PDB file of C-alpha atoms in Angstrom:
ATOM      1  CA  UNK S   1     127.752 117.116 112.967  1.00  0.00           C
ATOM      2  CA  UNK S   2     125.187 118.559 115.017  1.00  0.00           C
ATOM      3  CA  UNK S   3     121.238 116.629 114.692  1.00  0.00           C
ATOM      4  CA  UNK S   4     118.246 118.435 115.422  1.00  0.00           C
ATOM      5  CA  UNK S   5     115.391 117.070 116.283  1.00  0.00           C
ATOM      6  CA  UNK S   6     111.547 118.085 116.756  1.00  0.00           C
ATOM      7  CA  UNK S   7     108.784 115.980 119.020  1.00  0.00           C
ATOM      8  CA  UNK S   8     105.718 116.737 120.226  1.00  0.00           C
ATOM      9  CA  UNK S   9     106.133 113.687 122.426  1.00  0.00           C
ATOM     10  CA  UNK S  10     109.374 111.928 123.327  1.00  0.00           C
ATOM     11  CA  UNK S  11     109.028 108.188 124.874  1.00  0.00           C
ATOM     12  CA  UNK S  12     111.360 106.810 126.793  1.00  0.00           C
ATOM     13  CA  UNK S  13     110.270 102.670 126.943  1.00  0.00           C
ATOM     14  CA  UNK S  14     110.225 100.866 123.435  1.00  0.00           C
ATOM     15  CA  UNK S  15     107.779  97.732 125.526  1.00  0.00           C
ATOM     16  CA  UNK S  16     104.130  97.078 125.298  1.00  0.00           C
ATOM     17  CA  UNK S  17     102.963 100.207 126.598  1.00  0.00           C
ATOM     18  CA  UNK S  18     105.628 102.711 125.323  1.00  0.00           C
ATOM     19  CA  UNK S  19     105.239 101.552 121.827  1.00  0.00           C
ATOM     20  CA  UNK S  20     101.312 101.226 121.893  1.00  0.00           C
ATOM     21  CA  UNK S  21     101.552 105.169 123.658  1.00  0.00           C
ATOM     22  CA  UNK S  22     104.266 105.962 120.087  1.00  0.00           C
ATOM     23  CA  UNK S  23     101.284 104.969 117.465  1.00  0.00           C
ATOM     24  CA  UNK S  24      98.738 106.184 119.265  1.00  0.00           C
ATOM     25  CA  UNK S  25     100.204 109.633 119.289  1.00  0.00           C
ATOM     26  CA  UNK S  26     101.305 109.053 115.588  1.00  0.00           C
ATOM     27  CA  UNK S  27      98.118 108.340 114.491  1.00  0.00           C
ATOM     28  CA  UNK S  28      96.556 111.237 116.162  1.00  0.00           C
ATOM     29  CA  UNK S  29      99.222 113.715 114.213  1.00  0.00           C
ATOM     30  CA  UNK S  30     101.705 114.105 116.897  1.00  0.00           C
ATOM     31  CA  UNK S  31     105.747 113.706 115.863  1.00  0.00           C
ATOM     32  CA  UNK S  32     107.053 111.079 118.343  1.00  0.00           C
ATOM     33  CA  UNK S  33     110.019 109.677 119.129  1.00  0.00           C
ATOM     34  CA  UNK S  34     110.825 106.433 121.090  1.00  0.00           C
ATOM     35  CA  UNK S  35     114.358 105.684 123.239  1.00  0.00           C
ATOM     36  CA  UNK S  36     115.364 102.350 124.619  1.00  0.00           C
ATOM     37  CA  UNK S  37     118.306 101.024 126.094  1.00  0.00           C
ATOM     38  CA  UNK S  38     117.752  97.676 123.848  1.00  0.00           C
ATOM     39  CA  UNK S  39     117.495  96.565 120.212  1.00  0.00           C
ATOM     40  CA  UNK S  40     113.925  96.502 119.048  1.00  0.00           C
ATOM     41  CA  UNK S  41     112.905  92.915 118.369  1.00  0.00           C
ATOM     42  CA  UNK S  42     110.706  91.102 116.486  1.00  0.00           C
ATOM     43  CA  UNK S  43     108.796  87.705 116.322  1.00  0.00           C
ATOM     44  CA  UNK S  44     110.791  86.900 113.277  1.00  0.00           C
ATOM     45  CA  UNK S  45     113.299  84.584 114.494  1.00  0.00           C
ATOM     46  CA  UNK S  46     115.784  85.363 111.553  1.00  0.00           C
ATOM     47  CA  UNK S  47     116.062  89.126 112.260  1.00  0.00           C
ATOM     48  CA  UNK S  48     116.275  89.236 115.619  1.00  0.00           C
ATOM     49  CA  UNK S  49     117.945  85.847 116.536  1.00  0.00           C
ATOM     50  CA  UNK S  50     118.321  87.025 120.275  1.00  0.00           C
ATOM     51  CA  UNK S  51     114.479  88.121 121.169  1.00  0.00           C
ATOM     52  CA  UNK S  52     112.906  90.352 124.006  1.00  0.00           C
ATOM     53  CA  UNK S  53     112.492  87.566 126.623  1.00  0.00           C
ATOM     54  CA  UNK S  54     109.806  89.931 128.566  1.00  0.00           C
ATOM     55  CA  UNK S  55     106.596  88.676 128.673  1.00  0.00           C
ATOM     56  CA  UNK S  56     103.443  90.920 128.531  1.00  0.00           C
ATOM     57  CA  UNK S  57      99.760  90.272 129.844  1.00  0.00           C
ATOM     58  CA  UNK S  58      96.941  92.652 127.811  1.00  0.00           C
ATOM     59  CA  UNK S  59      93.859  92.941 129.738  1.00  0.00           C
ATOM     60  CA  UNK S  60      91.349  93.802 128.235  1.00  0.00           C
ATOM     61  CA  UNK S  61      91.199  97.471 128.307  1.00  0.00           C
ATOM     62  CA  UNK S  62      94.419  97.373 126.873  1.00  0.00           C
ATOM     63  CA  UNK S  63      93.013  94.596 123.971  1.00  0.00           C
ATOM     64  CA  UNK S  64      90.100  97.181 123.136  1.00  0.00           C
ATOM     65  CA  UNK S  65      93.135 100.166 122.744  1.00  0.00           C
ATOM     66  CA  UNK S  66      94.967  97.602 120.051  1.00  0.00           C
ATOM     67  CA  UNK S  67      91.859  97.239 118.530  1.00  0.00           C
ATOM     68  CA  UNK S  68      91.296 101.242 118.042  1.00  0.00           C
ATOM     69  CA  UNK S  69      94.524 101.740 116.571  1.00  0.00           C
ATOM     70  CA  UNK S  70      93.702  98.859 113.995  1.00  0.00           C
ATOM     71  CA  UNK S  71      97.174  96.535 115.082  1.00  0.00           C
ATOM     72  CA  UNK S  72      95.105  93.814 117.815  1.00  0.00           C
ATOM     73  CA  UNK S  73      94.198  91.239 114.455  1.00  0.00           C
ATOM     74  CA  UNK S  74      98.183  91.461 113.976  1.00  0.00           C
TER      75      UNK S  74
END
């Protein structure tokens, strides 16, 4: 079976920064779609018992982005 598929924007990085570029896009109407070679995790120990061990540093620019697209309080 053959899948077709139609992006405006195609990511390839499911981190910080490719995921933060995927809602910002979404939010401003755009169809996006996000590859990575690994399982998305969580913080939620019980569905993803095996998490991300990367660790991220948001400066503040990148704080004041979170903020706009109304996920920083979460």
């Amino acid at each position: 079976m053959e899948h077709v598929y139609d992006y405006d924007l195609f990511i390839a990085g499911a981190g910080a920064a490719g995921l933060t570029m995927a809602l910002a896009a979404s939010q401003a109407g755009w169809r996006v779609g996000v590859i990575d070679p690994g399982p998305l995790t969580t913080h939620n120990a019980q569905e993803a018992p095996d998490p991300d061990a990367r660790t991220t540093a948001v400066m503040a620019s990148g704080v004041r982005m979170l903020e706009r697209l109304g996920v920083w309080d979460d």
